[in-house]
Short mmCIF file of C-alpha atoms and ligand atoms in Angstrom, two decimals:
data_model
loop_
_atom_site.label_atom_id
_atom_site.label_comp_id
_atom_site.label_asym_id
_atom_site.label_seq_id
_atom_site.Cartn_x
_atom_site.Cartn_y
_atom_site.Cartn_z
CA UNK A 1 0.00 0.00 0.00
CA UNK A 2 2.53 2.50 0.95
CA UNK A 3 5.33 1.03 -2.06
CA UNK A 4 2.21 1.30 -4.31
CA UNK A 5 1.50 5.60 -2.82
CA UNK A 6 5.35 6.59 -2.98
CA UNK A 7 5.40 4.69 -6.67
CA UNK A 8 2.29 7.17 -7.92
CA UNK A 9 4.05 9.84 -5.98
CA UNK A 10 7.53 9.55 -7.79
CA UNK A 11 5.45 9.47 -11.40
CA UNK A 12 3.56 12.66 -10.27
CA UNK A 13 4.83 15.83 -11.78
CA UNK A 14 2.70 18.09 -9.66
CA UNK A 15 3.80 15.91 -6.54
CA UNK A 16 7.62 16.38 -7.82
CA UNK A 17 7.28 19.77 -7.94
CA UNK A 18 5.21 20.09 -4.41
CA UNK A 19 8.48 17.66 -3.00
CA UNK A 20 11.30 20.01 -4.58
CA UNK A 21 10.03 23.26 -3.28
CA UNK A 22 9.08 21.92 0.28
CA UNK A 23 11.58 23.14 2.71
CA UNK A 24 12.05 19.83 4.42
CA UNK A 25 12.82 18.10 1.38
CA UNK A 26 15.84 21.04 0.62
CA UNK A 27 16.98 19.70 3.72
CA UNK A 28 16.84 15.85 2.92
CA UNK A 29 18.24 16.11 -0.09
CA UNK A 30 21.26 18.85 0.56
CA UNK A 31 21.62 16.40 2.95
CA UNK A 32 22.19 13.29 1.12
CA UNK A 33 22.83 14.14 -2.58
CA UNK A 34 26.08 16.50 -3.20
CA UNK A 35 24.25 18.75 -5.39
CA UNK A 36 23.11 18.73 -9.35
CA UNK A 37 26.47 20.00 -11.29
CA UNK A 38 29.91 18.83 -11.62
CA UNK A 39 31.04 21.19 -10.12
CA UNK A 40 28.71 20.22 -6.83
CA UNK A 41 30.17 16.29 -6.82
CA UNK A 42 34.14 18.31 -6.93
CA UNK A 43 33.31 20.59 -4.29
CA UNK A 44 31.72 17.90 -1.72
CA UNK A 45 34.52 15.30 -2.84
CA UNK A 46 37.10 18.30 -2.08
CA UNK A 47 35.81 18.92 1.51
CA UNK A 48 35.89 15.07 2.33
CA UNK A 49 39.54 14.36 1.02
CA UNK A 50 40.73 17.31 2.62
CA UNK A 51 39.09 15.62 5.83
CA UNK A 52 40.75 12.25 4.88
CA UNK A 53 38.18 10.29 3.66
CA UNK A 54 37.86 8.25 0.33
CA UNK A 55 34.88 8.79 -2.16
CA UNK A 56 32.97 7.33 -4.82
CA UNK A 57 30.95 9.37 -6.92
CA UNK A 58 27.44 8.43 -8.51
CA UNK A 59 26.04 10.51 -11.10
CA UNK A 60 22.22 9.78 -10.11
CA UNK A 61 20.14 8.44 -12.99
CA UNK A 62 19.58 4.24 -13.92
CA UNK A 63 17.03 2.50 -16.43
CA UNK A 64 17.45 4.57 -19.00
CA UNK A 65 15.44 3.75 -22.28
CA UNK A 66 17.13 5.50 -25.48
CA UNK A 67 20.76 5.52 -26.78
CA UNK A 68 21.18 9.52 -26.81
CA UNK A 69 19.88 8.86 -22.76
CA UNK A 70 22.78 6.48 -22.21
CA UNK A 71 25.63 8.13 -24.12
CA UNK A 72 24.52 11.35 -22.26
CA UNK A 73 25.57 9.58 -18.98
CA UNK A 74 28.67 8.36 -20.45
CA UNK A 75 29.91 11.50 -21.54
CA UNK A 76 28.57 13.24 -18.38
CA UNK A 77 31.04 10.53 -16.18
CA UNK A 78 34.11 10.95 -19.16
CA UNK A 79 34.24 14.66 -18.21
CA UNK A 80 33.40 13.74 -14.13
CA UNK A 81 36.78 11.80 -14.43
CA UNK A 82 38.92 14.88 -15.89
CA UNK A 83 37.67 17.22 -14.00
CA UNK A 84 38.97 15.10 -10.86
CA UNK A 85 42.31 13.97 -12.16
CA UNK A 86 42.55 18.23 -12.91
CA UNK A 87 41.45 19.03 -9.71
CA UNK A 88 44.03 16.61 -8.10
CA UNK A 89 41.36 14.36 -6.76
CA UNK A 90 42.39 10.89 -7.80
CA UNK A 91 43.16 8.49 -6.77
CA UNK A 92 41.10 9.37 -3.82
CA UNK A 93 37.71 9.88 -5.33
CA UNK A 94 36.63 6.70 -7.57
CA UNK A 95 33.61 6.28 -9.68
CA UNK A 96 29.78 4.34 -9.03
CA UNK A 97 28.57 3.19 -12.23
CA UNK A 98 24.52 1.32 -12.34
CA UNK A 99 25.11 -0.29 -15.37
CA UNK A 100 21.00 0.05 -16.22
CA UNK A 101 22.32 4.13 -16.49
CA UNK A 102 24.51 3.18 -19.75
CA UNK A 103 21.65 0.77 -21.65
CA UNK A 104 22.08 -2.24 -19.90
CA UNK A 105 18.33 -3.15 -19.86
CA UNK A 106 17.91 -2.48 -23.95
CA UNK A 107 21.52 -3.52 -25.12
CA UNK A 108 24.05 -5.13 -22.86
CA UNK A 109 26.53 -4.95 -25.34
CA UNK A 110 26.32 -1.38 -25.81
CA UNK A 111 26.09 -1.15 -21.89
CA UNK A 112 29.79 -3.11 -21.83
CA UNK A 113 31.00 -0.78 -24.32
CA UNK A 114 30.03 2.68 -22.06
CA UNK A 115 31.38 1.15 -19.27
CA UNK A 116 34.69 -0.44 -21.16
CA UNK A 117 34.75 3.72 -22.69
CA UNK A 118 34.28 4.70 -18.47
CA UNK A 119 36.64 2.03 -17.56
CA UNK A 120 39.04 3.83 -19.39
CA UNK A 121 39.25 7.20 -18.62
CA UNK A 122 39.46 6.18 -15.01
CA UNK A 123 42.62 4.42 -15.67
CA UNK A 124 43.94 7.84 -17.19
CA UNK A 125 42.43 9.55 -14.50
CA UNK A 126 44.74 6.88 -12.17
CA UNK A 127 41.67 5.60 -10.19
CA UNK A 128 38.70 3.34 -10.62
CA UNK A 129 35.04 2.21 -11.30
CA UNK A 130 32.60 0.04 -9.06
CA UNK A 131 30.11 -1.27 -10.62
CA UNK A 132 26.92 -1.00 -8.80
CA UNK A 133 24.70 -3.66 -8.30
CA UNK A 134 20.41 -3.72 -9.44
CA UNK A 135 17.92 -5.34 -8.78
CA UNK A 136 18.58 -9.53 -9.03
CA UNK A 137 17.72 -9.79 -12.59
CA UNK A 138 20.57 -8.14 -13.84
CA UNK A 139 23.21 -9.71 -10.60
CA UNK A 140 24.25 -12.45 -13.71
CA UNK A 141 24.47 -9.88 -16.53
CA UNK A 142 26.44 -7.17 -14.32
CA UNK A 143 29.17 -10.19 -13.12
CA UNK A 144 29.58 -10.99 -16.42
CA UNK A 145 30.52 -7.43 -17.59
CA UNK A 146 32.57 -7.06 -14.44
CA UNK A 147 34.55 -9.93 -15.79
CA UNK A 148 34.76 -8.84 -19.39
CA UNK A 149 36.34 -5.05 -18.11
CA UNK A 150 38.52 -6.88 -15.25
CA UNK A 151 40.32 -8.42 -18.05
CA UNK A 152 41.74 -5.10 -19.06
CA UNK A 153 40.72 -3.36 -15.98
CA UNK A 154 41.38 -5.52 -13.30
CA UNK A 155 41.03 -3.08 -10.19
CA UNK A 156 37.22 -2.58 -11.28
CA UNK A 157 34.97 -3.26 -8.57
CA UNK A 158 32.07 -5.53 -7.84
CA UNK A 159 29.15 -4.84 -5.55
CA UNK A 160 27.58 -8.00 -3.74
CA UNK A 161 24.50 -8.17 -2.14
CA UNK A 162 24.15 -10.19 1.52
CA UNK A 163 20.25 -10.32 1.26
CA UNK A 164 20.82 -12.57 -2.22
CA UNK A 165 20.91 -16.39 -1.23
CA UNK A 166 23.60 -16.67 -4.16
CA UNK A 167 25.71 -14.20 -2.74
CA UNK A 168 28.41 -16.17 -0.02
CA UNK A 169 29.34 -18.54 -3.45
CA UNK A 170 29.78 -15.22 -5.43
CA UNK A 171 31.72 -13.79 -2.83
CA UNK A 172 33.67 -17.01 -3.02
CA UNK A 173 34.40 -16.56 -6.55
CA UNK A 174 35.31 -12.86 -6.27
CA UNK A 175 37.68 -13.11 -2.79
CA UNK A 176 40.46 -13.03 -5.35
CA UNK A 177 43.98 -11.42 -5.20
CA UNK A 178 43.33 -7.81 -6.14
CA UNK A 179 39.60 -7.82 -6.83
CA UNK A 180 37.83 -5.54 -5.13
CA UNK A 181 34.26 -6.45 -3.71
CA UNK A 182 31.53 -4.06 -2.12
CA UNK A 183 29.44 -5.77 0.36
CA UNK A 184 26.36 -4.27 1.18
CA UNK A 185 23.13 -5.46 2.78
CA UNK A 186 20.66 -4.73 -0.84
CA UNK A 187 18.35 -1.88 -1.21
CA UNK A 188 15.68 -3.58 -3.78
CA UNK A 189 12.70 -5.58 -3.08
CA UNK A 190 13.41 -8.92 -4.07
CA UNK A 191 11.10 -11.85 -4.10
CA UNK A 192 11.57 -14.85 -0.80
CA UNK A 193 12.93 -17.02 -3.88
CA UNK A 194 16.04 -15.44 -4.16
CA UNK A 195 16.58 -13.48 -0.84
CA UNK A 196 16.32 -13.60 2.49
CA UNK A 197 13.42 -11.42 4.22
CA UNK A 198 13.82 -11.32 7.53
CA UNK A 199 16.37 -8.53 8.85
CA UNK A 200 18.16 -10.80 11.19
CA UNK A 201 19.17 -13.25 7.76
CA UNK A 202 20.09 -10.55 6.27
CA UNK A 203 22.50 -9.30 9.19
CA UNK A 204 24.01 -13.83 9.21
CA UNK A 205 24.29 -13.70 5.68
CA UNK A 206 26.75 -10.43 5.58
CA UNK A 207 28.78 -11.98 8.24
CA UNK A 208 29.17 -14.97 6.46
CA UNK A 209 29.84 -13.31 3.17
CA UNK A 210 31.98 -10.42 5.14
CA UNK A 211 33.98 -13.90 7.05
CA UNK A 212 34.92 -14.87 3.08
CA UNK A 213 35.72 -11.76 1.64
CA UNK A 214 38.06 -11.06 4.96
CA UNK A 215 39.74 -14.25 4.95
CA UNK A 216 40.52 -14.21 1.54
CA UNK A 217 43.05 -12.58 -0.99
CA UNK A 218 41.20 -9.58 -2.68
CA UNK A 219 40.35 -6.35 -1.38
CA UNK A 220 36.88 -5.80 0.79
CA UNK A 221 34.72 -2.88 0.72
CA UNK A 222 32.54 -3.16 3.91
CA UNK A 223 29.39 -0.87 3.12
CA UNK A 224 26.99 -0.32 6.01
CA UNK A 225 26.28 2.02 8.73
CA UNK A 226 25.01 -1.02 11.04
CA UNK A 227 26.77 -0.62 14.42
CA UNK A 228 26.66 -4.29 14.82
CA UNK A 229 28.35 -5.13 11.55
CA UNK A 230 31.22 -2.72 11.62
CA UNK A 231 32.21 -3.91 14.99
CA UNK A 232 32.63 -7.05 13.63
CA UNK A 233 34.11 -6.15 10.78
CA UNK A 234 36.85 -4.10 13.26
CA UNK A 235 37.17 -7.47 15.20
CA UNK A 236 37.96 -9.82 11.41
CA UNK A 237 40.36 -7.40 10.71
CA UNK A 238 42.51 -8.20 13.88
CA UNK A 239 41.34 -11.80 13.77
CA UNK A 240 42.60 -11.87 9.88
CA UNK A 241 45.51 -9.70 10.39
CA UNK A 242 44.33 -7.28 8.18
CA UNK A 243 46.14 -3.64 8.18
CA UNK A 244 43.84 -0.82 7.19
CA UNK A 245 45.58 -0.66 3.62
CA UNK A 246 44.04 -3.81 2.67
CA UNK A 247 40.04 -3.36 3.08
CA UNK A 248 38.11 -0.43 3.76
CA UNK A 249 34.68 1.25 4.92
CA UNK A 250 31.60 2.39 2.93
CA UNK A 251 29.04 4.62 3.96
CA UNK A 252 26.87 6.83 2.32
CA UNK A 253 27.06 10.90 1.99
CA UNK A 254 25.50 12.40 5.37
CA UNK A 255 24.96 9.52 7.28
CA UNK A 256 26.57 8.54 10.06
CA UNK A 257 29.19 11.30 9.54
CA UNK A 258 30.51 11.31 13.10
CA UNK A 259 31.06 7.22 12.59
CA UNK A 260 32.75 7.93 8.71
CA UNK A 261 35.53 10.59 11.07
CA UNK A 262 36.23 8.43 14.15
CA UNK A 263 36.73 5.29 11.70
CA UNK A 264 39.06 7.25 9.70
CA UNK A 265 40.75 8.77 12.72
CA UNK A 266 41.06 5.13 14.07
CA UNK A 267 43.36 4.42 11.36
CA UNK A 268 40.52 2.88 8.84
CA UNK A 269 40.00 3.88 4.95
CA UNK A 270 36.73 5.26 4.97
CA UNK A 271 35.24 6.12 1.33
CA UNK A 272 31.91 8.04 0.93
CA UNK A 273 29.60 6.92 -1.60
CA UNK A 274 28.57 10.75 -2.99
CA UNK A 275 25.69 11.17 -5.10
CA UNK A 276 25.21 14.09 -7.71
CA UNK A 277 23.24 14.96 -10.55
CA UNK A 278 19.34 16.44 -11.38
CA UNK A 279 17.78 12.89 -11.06
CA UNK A 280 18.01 13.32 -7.18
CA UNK A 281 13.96 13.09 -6.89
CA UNK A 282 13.29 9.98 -8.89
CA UNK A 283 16.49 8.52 -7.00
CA UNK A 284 14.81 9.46 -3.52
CA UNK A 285 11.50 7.89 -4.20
CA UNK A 286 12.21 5.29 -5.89
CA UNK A 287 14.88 3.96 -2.98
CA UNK A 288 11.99 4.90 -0.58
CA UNK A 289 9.24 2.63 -3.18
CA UNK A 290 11.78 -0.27 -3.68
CA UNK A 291 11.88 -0.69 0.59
CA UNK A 292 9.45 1.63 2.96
CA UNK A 293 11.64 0.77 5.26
CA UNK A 294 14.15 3.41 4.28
CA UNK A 295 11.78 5.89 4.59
CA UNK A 296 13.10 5.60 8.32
CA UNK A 297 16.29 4.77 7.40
CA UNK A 298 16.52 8.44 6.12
CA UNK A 299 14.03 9.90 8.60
CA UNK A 300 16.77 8.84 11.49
CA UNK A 301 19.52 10.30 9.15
CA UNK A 302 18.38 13.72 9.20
CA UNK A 303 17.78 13.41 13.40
CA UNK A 304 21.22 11.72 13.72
CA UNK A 305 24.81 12.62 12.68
CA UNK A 306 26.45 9.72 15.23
C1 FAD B 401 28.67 2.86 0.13
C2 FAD B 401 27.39 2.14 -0.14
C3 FAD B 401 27.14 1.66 -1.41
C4 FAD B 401 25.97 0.94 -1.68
N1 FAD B 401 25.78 0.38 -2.91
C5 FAD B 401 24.69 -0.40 -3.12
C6 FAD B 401 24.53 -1.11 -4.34
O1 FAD B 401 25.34 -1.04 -5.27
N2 FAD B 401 23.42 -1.89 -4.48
C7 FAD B 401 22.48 -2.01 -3.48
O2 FAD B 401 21.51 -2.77 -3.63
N3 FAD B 401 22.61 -1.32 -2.31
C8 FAD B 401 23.69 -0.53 -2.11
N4 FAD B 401 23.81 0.13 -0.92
C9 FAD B 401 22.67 0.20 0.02
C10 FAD B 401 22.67 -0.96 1.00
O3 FAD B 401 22.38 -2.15 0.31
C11 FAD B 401 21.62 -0.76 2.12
O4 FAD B 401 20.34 -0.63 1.56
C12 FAD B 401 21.88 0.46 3.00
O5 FAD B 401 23.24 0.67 3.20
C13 FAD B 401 21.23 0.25 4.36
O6 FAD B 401 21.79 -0.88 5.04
P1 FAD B 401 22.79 -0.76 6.29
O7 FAD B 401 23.80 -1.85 6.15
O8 FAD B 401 23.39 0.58 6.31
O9 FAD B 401 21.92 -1.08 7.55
P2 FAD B 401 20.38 -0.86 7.97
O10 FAD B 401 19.79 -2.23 8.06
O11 FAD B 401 19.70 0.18 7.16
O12 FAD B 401 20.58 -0.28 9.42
C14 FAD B 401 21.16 -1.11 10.43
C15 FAD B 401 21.48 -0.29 11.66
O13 FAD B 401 22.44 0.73 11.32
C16 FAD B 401 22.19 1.88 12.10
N5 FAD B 401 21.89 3.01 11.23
C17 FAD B 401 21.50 2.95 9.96
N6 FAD B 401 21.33 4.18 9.48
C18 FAD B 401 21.58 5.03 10.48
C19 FAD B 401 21.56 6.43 10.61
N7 FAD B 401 21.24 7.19 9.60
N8 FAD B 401 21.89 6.98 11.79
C20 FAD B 401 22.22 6.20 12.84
N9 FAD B 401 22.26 4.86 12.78
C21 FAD B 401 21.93 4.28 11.61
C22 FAD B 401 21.02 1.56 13.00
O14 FAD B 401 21.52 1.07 14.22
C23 FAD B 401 20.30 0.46 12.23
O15 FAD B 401 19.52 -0.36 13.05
C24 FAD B 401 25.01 0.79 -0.63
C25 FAD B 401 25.27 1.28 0.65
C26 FAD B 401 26.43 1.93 0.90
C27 FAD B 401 26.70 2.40 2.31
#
């Protein structure tokens, strides 16, 4: 009922337009997105390095439907990418890529050549891509890609899911020497066939998947702001011996902040996953649509900063 409200609400013009000019939703979103321009995601990725964090930058946008749509975003991440290796940014700030952003739902070829064209400048730039991960119909199609661009690109990253029941044998496949692996809990709704449903799964399942990824040879990318999970992700890296060179932290713009400074004052890499770009409202909703339940996810955000 209320997926089904926020759905109608994020296809409403007139309810767009009542959203952007509310002044709570200024807040919320100057909170969480960087800005619209460029020159927004260099500014906010400026303030963070020179506070020591890490960043990866997403410009906001996914399922697009037309060529011209796709090459737009291309072009717009091509020019994201020289303006940070100008500004002196790289290798600290990275790139997000959704692969559905670059015509992976019409043409996955086409989608492998964006991202192979992305791929690319990022290694001029000297720094990298991760490739974000969808919804579960496109986990198989994604890891495939990944695979094609590692073979000339082998420090692009992979995003795994712990909700997915597939995802401790992917992360098995992926705890390779030098591949690096996002693991994050999943923001989609997915059906009981493939995931897990209940919260507490969810939570066993990233341990288990963070357990393999910590243990083994490649490079993790622990994203979550769950007290619970990063304490035990402080405690594998003792128990694996890990210095703080060889994994790192993920969280995402304005949340948590205080957490994102004391880990990287503890001695942790801490990177900020920083979104930008004019799609911020469709982004929003449809994160709320896909799971109410971050509805107080960013509800608490805006009332906490620990
Ligand atoms: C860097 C990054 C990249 C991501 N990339 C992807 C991706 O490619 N694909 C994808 O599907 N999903 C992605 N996600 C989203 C992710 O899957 C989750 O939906 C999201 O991170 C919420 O899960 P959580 O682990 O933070 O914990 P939650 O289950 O949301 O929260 C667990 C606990 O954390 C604490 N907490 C959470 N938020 C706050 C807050 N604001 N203030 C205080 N305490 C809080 C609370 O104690 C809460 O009970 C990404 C997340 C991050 C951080």
């Amino acid at each position: 009922m209320l997926r089904s409200v926020i759905l109608a609400a994020s296809r409403s013009s007139r309810v767009e337009r009542l959203v952007e000019t509310a002044p709570f939703t200024r807040d919320v979103v100057r909170r969480f997105v960087a800005g619209t321009a460029t020159d927004d995601a260099l500014r906010a990725s400026q303030e963070l390095v020179t506070n020591g964090l890490s960043v990866t930058l997403d410009h906001l946008g996914e399922d697009t439907v037309t060529a011209e749509q796709a090459v737009a975003v291309r072009d717009e991440y091509l020019s994201l990418l020289a303006a940070l290796s100008a500004a002196e940014l790289t290798p600290a700030a990275e790139v997000s890529l959704k692969l559905s952003a670059i015509g992976q739902k019409f043409d996955e070829k086409f989608a492998y050549d964006n991202a192979r064209a992305i791929c690319a400048a990022a290694s001029e730039a000297g720094t990298t891509v991760t490739l974000d991960m969808e919804d579960h119909t496109t986990t198989d199609s994604t890891l495939e890609i990944l695979a094609k661009l590692r073979a000339d690109f082998p420090t692009t990253g992979a995003v795994l899911q712990a909700y997915l029941r597939r995802t401790e044998s992917d992360c098995r496949e992926l705890a390779s020497a030098g591949s690096r692996v996002r693991l994050c809990k999943g923001a989609y709704k997915e059906p009981e066939s493939v995931a897990y449903q209940a919260a507490n799964d969810v939570d066993k399942s990233y341990v288990r998947c963070m357990n393999i990824l910590m243990s083994g040879q490649g490079y993790p990318m622990l994203a979550t702001h769950d007290p619970r999970l990063i304490a035990i992700a402080e405690d594998r890296a003792r128990w694996f011996d890990r210095s703080p060179d060889t994994f790192e932290f993920q969280l995402l713009y304005g949340i948590r902040p205080e957490e994102q400074a004391r880990l990287s004052a503890d001695g942790y890499t801490v990177r900020v996953y920083v979104p930008y770009g004019d799609e911020w409202y469709g982004y929003l909703m449809r994160r709320l649509a896909e799971r109410p339940a971050n509805m107080a996810f960013f509800a608490r955000a805006l009332v906490s900063k620990k």
